[in-house]
CSV table of C-alpha atoms in Angstrom, one decimal:
chain,number,residue,atom,x,y,z
C,1,UNK,CA,29.4,-0.9,9.9
C,2,UNK,CA,27.2,2.2,9.6
C,3,UNK,CA,28.1,2.6,6.0
C,4,UNK,CA,27.4,-1.0,5.3
C,5,UNK,CA,23.9,-0.8,6.8
C,6,UNK,CA,23.2,2.4,4.9
C,7,UNK,CA,24.3,0.7,1.6
C,8,UNK,CA,22.1,-2.4,2.2
C,9,UNK,CA,19.1,-0.2,3.1
C,10,UNK,CA,19.7,1.9,-0.1
C,11,UNK,CA,19.8,-1.2,-2.3
C,12,UNK,CA,16.6,-2.6,-0.7
C,13,UNK,CA,14.9,0.8,-1.3
C,14,UNK,CA,15.8,0.8,-5.0
C,15,UNK,CA,14.7,-2.8,-5.4
C,16,UNK,CA,11.4,-2.1,-3.6
C,17,UNK,CA,10.8,1.0,-5.7
C,18,UNK,CA,11.3,-0.9,-9.0
C,19,UNK,CA,9.1,-3.8,-7.9
C,20,UNK,CA,6.4,-1.6,-6.3
C,21,UNK,CA,6.1,0.6,-9.4
C,22,UNK,CA,5.9,-2.4,-11.7
C,23,UNK,CA,3.1,-4.0,-9.6
C,24,UNK,CA,1.0,-0.8,-9.2
C,25,UNK,CA,1.5,0.3,-12.8
C,26,UNK,CA,0.4,-3.2,-13.9
C,27,UNK,CA,-2.8,-3.0,-11.9
C,28,UNK,CA,-3.7,0.5,-13.1
C,29,UNK,CA,-2.8,-0.4,-16.7
C,30,UNK,CA,-4.8,-3.6,-16.9
C,31,UNK,CA,-8.0,-1.8,-15.6
C,32,UNK,CA,-7.3,1.2,-17.8
C,33,UNK,CA,-7.1,-1.0,-21.0
C,34,UNK,CA,-10.3,-2.7,-20.0
C,35,UNK,CA,-12.0,0.7,-19.6
C,36,UNK,CA,-10.7,1.9,-23.0
C,37,UNK,CA,-11.9,-1.3,-24.7
C,38,UNK,CA,-15.4,-0.6,-23.4
C,39,UNK,CA,-15.5,-3.3,-20.7
C,40,UNK,CA,-17.4,-2.7,-17.5
C,41,UNK,CA,-15.2,-1.9,-14.5
C,42,UNK,CA,-16.4,-3.4,-11.2
C,43,UNK,CA,-16.3,-1.5,-7.9
C,44,UNK,CA,-13.4,-3.6,-6.8
C,45,UNK,CA,-11.4,-2.9,-9.9
C,46,UNK,CA,-12.1,0.8,-9.5
C,47,UNK,CA,-10.8,0.8,-5.9
C,48,UNK,CA,-7.8,-1.2,-7.0
C,49,UNK,CA,-6.9,1.2,-9.8
C,50,UNK,CA,-7.2,4.3,-7.5
C,51,UNK,CA,-5.2,2.4,-4.8
C,52,UNK,CA,-2.5,1.6,-7.4
C,53,UNK,CA,-2.2,5.2,-8.5
C,54,UNK,CA,-2.0,6.5,-4.9
C,55,UNK,CA,0.7,4.0,-4.1
C,56,UNK,CA,2.8,5.0,-7.1
C,57,UNK,CA,2.8,8.5,-5.6
C,58,UNK,CA,3.5,7.2,-2.1
C,59,UNK,CA,6.5,5.2,-3.4
C,60,UNK,CA,8.0,8.2,-5.1
C,61,UNK,CA,7.4,10.5,-2.1
C,62,UNK,CA,9.2,8.0,0.2
C,63,UNK,CA,12.0,7.5,-2.4
C,64,UNK,CA,12.6,11.3,-2.8
C,65,UNK,CA,12.7,11.7,0.9
C,66,UNK,CA,15.3,8.8,1.0
C,67,UNK,CA,17.3,10.6,-1.7
C,68,UNK,CA,17.5,13.8,0.4
C,69,UNK,CA,18.4,11.7,3.5
C,70,UNK,CA,21.3,9.9,1.7
C,71,UNK,CA,22.8,12.8,-0.3
C,72,UNK,CA,21.9,15.5,2.3
C,73,UNK,CA,21.1,18.1,-0.4
C,74,UNK,CA,20.7,21.1,1.9
C,75,UNK,CA,20.4,23.6,-1.0
C,76,UNK,CA,17.3,21.9,-2.4
C,77,UNK,CA,16.0,20.4,0.9
C,78,UNK,CA,14.7,23.7,2.3
C,79,UNK,CA,13.0,24.5,-0.9
C,80,UNK,CA,11.3,21.2,-1.5
C,81,UNK,CA,10.9,19.6,1.9
C,82,UNK,CA,7.4,21.0,2.6
C,83,UNK,CA,6.2,20.0,-0.9
C,84,UNK,CA,7.6,16.4,-0.4
C,85,UNK,CA,5.9,16.1,3.0
C,86,UNK,CA,2.6,17.4,1.7
C,87,UNK,CA,2.8,15.0,-1.3
C,88,UNK,CA,3.6,12.1,1.2
C,89,UNK,CA,0.7,13.1,3.4
C,90,UNK,CA,-1.8,13.2,0.5
C,91,UNK,CA,-0.6,9.9,-1.1
C,92,UNK,CA,-0.3,8.1,2.3
C,93,UNK,CA,-3.9,9.3,3.3
C,94,UNK,CA,-5.4,8.1,0.0
C,95,UNK,CA,-3.5,4.8,0.0
C,96,UNK,CA,-4.4,4.0,3.5
C,97,UNK,CA,-8.1,4.8,3.2
C,98,UNK,CA,-8.5,3.2,-0.3
C,99,UNK,CA,-7.0,0.0,1.2
C,100,UNK,CA,-9.4,0.3,4.1
C,101,UNK,CA,-12.3,0.9,1.7
C,102,UNK,CA,-11.3,-2.3,-0.1
C,103,UNK,CA,-11.5,-4.2,3.2
C,104,UNK,CA,-15.0,-2.8,3.8
C,105,UNK,CA,-16.0,-3.7,0.2
C,106,UNK,CA,-14.8,-7.3,0.7
C,107,UNK,CA,-16.8,-7.5,4.0
C,108,UNK,CA,-20.0,-6.2,2.5
C,109,UNK,CA,-19.7,-8.2,-0.7
C,110,UNK,CA,-18.6,-11.6,0.7
C,111,UNK,CA,-19.7,-11.9,4.3
C,112,UNK,CA,-23.2,-13.1,5.2
C,113,UNK,CA,-25.0,-11.7,8.2
C,114,UNK,CA,-28.7,-11.5,9.0
C,115,UNK,CA,-28.4,-8.1,10.7
C,116,UNK,CA,-30.7,-5.5,9.3
C,117,UNK,CA,-28.0,-2.7,9.2
C,118,UNK,CA,-25.5,-5.0,7.5
C,119,UNK,CA,-28.0,-6.0,4.9
C,120,UNK,CA,-28.9,-2.4,4.2
C,121,UNK,CA,-25.2,-1.5,3.8
C,122,UNK,CA,-24.7,-4.5,1.6
C,123,UNK,CA,-27.3,-3.2,-0.8
C,124,UNK,CA,-25.7,0.3,-0.8
C,125,UNK,CA,-22.0,-0.9,-1.0
C,126,UNK,CA,-21.0,1.7,-3.7
C,127,UNK,CA,-22.6,4.5,-1.8
C,128,UNK,CA,-20.9,3.4,1.5
C,129,UNK,CA,-17.5,3.4,-0.2
C,130,UNK,CA,-18.1,6.8,-1.8
C,131,UNK,CA,-19.3,8.4,1.5
C,132,UNK,CA,-16.3,7.0,3.3
C,133,UNK,CA,-13.8,8.4,0.8
C,134,UNK,CA,-15.5,11.8,0.7
C,135,UNK,CA,-15.6,11.8,4.5
C,136,UNK,CA,-11.9,11.0,4.8
C,137,UNK,CA,-11.1,13.9,2.4
C,138,UNK,CA,-12.6,16.2,4.9
C,139,UNK,CA,-10.0,14.9,7.4
C,140,UNK,CA,-7.2,15.4,4.9
C,141,UNK,CA,-7.4,19.2,4.6
C,142,UNK,CA,-6.9,20.1,8.3
C,143,UNK,CA,-4.1,17.5,8.4
C,144,UNK,CA,-2.3,19.3,5.5
C,145,UNK,CA,-2.7,22.7,7.2
C,146,UNK,CA,-1.3,21.4,10.5
C,147,UNK,CA,1.6,19.5,8.7
C,148,UNK,CA,2.5,22.7,6.7
C,149,UNK,CA,2.6,24.8,9.9
C,150,UNK,CA,4.7,22.3,11.7
C,151,UNK,CA,7.1,21.9,8.8
C,152,UNK,CA,7.5,25.7,8.5
C,153,UNK,CA,8.2,25.8,12.3
C,154,UNK,CA,10.9,23.2,11.8
C,155,UNK,CA,12.5,25.0,8.9
C,156,UNK,CA,12.8,28.2,10.9
C,157,UNK,CA,14.3,26.4,14.0
C,158,UNK,CA,17.8,27.7,13.2
C,159,UNK,CA,16.7,31.1,14.5
C,160,UNK,CA,17.3,31.6,18.2
C,161,UNK,CA,19.4,29.7,20.8
C,162,UNK,CA,20.1,26.0,20.8
C,163,UNK,CA,17.9,25.2,23.8
C,164,UNK,CA,14.9,26.9,22.2
C,165,UNK,CA,15.5,25.1,18.9
C,166,UNK,CA,15.7,21.7,20.6
C,167,UNK,CA,12.5,22.2,22.5
C,168,UNK,CA,10.8,23.5,19.4
C,169,UNK,CA,12.0,20.4,17.4
C,170,UNK,CA,10.7,18.0,20.2
C,171,UNK,CA,7.3,19.7,20.3
C,172,UNK,CA,6.9,19.6,16.5
C,173,UNK,CA,8.0,16.0,16.3
C,174,UNK,CA,5.5,15.1,19.1
C,175,UNK,CA,2.7,16.9,17.3
C,176,UNK,CA,3.5,15.3,14.0
C,177,UNK,CA,3.6,11.8,15.5
C,178,UNK,CA,0.4,12.4,17.5
C,179,UNK,CA,-1.4,13.5,14.3
C,180,UNK,CA,0.0,10.6,12.3
C,181,UNK,CA,-1.0,8.1,15.0
C,182,UNK,CA,-4.5,9.4,15.3
C,183,UNK,CA,-5.1,9.6,11.6
C,184,UNK,CA,-3.7,6.1,10.9
C,185,UNK,CA,-5.2,4.3,13.9
C,186,UNK,CA,-8.7,4.8,12.6
C,187,UNK,CA,-8.3,3.0,9.3
C,188,UNK,CA,-6.3,0.3,11.0
C,189,UNK,CA,-9.0,-0.5,13.5
C,190,UNK,CA,-11.7,-0.4,10.9
C,191,UNK,CA,-9.7,-3.0,8.8
C,192,UNK,CA,-9.2,-5.0,12.0
C,193,UNK,CA,-12.9,-5.1,12.6
C,194,UNK,CA,-13.4,-6.2,8.9
C,195,UNK,CA,-10.9,-9.1,9.5
C,196,UNK,CA,-12.7,-10.2,12.7
C,197,UNK,CA,-16.1,-10.1,11.0
C,198,UNK,CA,-14.8,-12.0,7.9
C,199,UNK,CA,-13.3,-14.7,10.2
C,200,UNK,CA,-16.6,-15.0,12.1
C,201,UNK,CA,-18.5,-15.2,8.7
C,202,UNK,CA,-16.0,-17.9,7.5
C,203,UNK,CA,-16.5,-19.9,10.7
C,204,UNK,CA,-20.3,-19.8,10.3
C,205,UNK,CA,-20.0,-20.8,6.7
C,206,UNK,CA,-17.8,-23.8,7.5
C,207,UNK,CA,-20.1,-24.9,10.2
C,208,UNK,CA,-23.0,-24.7,7.8
C,209,UNK,CA,-21.2,-26.7,5.2
C,210,UNK,CA,-20.5,-29.4,7.8
C,211,UNK,CA,-24.1,-29.6,8.8
C,212,UNK,CA,-25.2,-30.1,5.2
C,213,UNK,CA,-22.4,-32.7,4.6
C,214,UNK,CA,-20.5,-30.5,2.1
C,215,UNK,CA,-16.8,-30.1,1.9
C,216,UNK,CA,-14.9,-26.9,2.8
C,217,UNK,CA,-13.5,-26.5,-0.8
C,218,UNK,CA,-16.6,-24.9,-2.3
C,219,UNK,CA,-16.2,-21.7,-4.3
C,220,UNK,CA,-17.7,-19.4,-1.6
C,221,UNK,CA,-15.2,-20.7,1.0
C,222,UNK,CA,-12.3,-20.0,-1.4
C,223,UNK,CA,-13.6,-16.5,-2.0
C,224,UNK,CA,-13.8,-15.8,1.8
C,225,UNK,CA,-10.3,-17.2,2.3
C,226,UNK,CA,-8.9,-15.0,-0.4
C,227,UNK,CA,-10.5,-11.9,1.0
C,228,UNK,CA,-9.1,-12.7,4.4
C,229,UNK,CA,-5.6,-13.2,3.0
C,230,UNK,CA,-5.8,-9.8,1.3
C,231,UNK,CA,-7.1,-7.9,4.4
C,232,UNK,CA,-4.8,-9.6,6.9
C,233,UNK,CA,-1.7,-9.0,4.6
C,234,UNK,CA,-2.7,-5.3,4.5
C,235,UNK,CA,-3.0,-5.1,8.3
C,236,UNK,CA,0.4,-6.8,8.9
C,237,UNK,CA,2.2,-4.7,6.3
C,238,UNK,CA,0.5,-1.5,7.4
C,239,UNK,CA,1.5,-2.2,11.0
C,240,UNK,CA,5.1,-2.6,9.8
C,241,UNK,CA,4.8,0.6,7.9
C,242,UNK,CA,3.4,2.4,10.9
C,243,UNK,CA,6.1,1.2,13.3
C,244,UNK,CA,8.9,2.0,10.8
C,245,UNK,CA,7.6,5.6,10.4
C,246,UNK,CA,7.2,6.0,14.1
C,247,UNK,CA,10.8,4.9,14.7
C,248,UNK,CA,12.2,7.2,12.0
C,249,UNK,CA,10.2,10.1,13.4
C,250,UNK,CA,11.9,9.8,16.8
C,251,UNK,CA,15.4,8.7,15.6
C,252,UNK,CA,17.3,11.1,13.3
C,253,UNK,CA,20.3,8.8,12.7
C,254,UNK,CA,20.8,8.2,9.0
C,255,UNK,CA,21.2,4.3,9.1
C,256,UNK,CA,18.1,3.9,11.3
C,257,UNK,CA,16.1,6.2,9.0
C,258,UNK,CA,17.2,4.4,5.9
C,259,UNK,CA,16.4,1.0,7.4
C,260,UNK,CA,13.0,2.3,8.4
C,261,UNK,CA,12.4,3.6,4.9
C,262,UNK,CA,13.3,0.2,3.5
C,263,UNK,CA,10.9,-1.5,5.9
C,264,UNK,CA,8.1,1.0,5.2
C,265,UNK,CA,8.4,0.5,1.4
C,266,UNK,CA,7.4,-3.1,1.8
C,267,UNK,CA,3.8,-1.9,2.5
C,268,UNK,CA,3.0,-0.1,-0.8
C,269,UNK,CA,5.2,-2.5,-2.9
C,270,UNK,CA,4.6,-6.1,-1.8
C,271,UNK,CA,0.9,-5.7,-0.9
C,272,UNK,CA,0.2,-4.8,-4.5
C,273,UNK,CA,1.4,-8.3,-5.5
C,274,UNK,CA,-1.0,-9.8,-2.9
C,275,UNK,CA,-3.8,-7.8,-4.6
C,276,UNK,CA,-2.7,-9.1,-8.0
C,277,UNK,CA,-2.7,-12.7,-6.8
C,278,UNK,CA,-6.0,-12.4,-5.1
C,279,UNK,CA,-7.8,-11.0,-8.1
C,280,UNK,CA,-8.7,-13.5,-10.8
C,281,UNK,CA,-8.5,-11.1,-13.7
C,282,UNK,CA,-5.2,-9.5,-12.6
C,283,UNK,CA,-3.7,-12.9,-11.8
C,284,UNK,CA,-4.6,-14.4,-15.2
C,285,UNK,CA,-3.3,-11.3,-17.0
C,286,UNK,CA,-0.1,-11.4,-15.0
C,287,UNK,CA,0.6,-15.1,-15.7
C,288,UNK,CA,-0.2,-14.5,-19.4
C,289,UNK,CA,2.2,-11.6,-19.6
C,290,UNK,CA,4.9,-13.5,-17.8
C,291,UNK,CA,4.7,-16.5,-20.1
C,292,UNK,CA,4.6,-14.3,-23.2
C,293,UNK,CA,7.7,-12.4,-22.0
C,294,UNK,CA,9.4,-15.7,-21.3
C,295,UNK,CA,8.6,-17.0,-24.7
C,296,UNK,CA,9.9,-13.8,-26.4
C,297,UNK,CA,13.1,-14.0,-24.5
C,298,UNK,CA,13.5,-17.7,-25.4
C,299,UNK,CA,12.9,-16.9,-29.1
C,300,UNK,CA,15.5,-14.2,-29.1
C,301,UNK,CA,18.1,-16.5,-27.5
C,302,UNK,CA,20.8,-17.4,-30.1
C,303,UNK,CA,21.1,-21.1,-31.0
C,304,UNK,CA,23.7,-23.1,-29.1
C,305,UNK,CA,26.9,-24.3,-30.9
C,306,UNK,CA,25.8,-27.9,-30.5
C,307,UNK,CA,22.6,-27.1,-32.5
C,308,UNK,CA,24.7,-25.4,-35.2
C,309,UNK,CA,27.0,-28.5,-35.5
C,310,UNK,CA,24.0,-30.8,-35.8
C,311,UNK,CA,22.5,-28.6,-38.6
C,312,UNK,CA,25.8,-28.8,-40.4
C,313,UNK,CA,25.9,-32.5,-40.3
């Protein structure tokens, strides 16, 4: 049973890795081609491109960690574990805060409030996003220093008696999970506030439409709904990602860790498809590429025997 669960989790991880890399490479490639062709890249496209690149790194960091968990490569593990954890910390930090910045961008761009502070931030949306990202980079450096120290302590835990090593491992796990919880709760609650404000703005907009005798299917309503879908999907998938990492941090059993890795990979892989579907340019390009690929495969398909017989006749 244990081997079956491990095999299922490994298959899911491989599938999510392929799908996630495809979606994120697609986002980055489309915006990169537009930039090369001299087209103007919007702030949203810039955030999406940076988010896609960070998630590619996050996918590979989680996947390499999964490889070491499955194959238990002790020879290479001690030499590369700190590097993998640091790479994961950097890509996880960037991915989380870029997604949070996207939520803030949608709020400032789409929502309508008469508050003076909101109107000022709305005019300075690019500066707000830039300040947030620069501010979060200041949090990243001390986190990397702490993570490196804790990883070094865990790697040296074989020295000494068993009781001392067990206590040291429990302490380092507790400090790791505490730092992870604190650093990830901040962007989660910021995104949650963005969701609540977007819902409030949508309700005000729908009430205004009813007062003026207009329907609820106007373009501005659709834009608000799409933004809400994107931010809510991020919150749900990020919550799943957070819970899976928390469980794997406290449970060292291989099947549990593999299942947690598979659940956690849903966040950087599937949310990218939500972003593609919520962006008009990316959606149209994706549909166009899909139909072109389908047409090419159909053209390469050999003619059926029945068609050959008809031609002979």
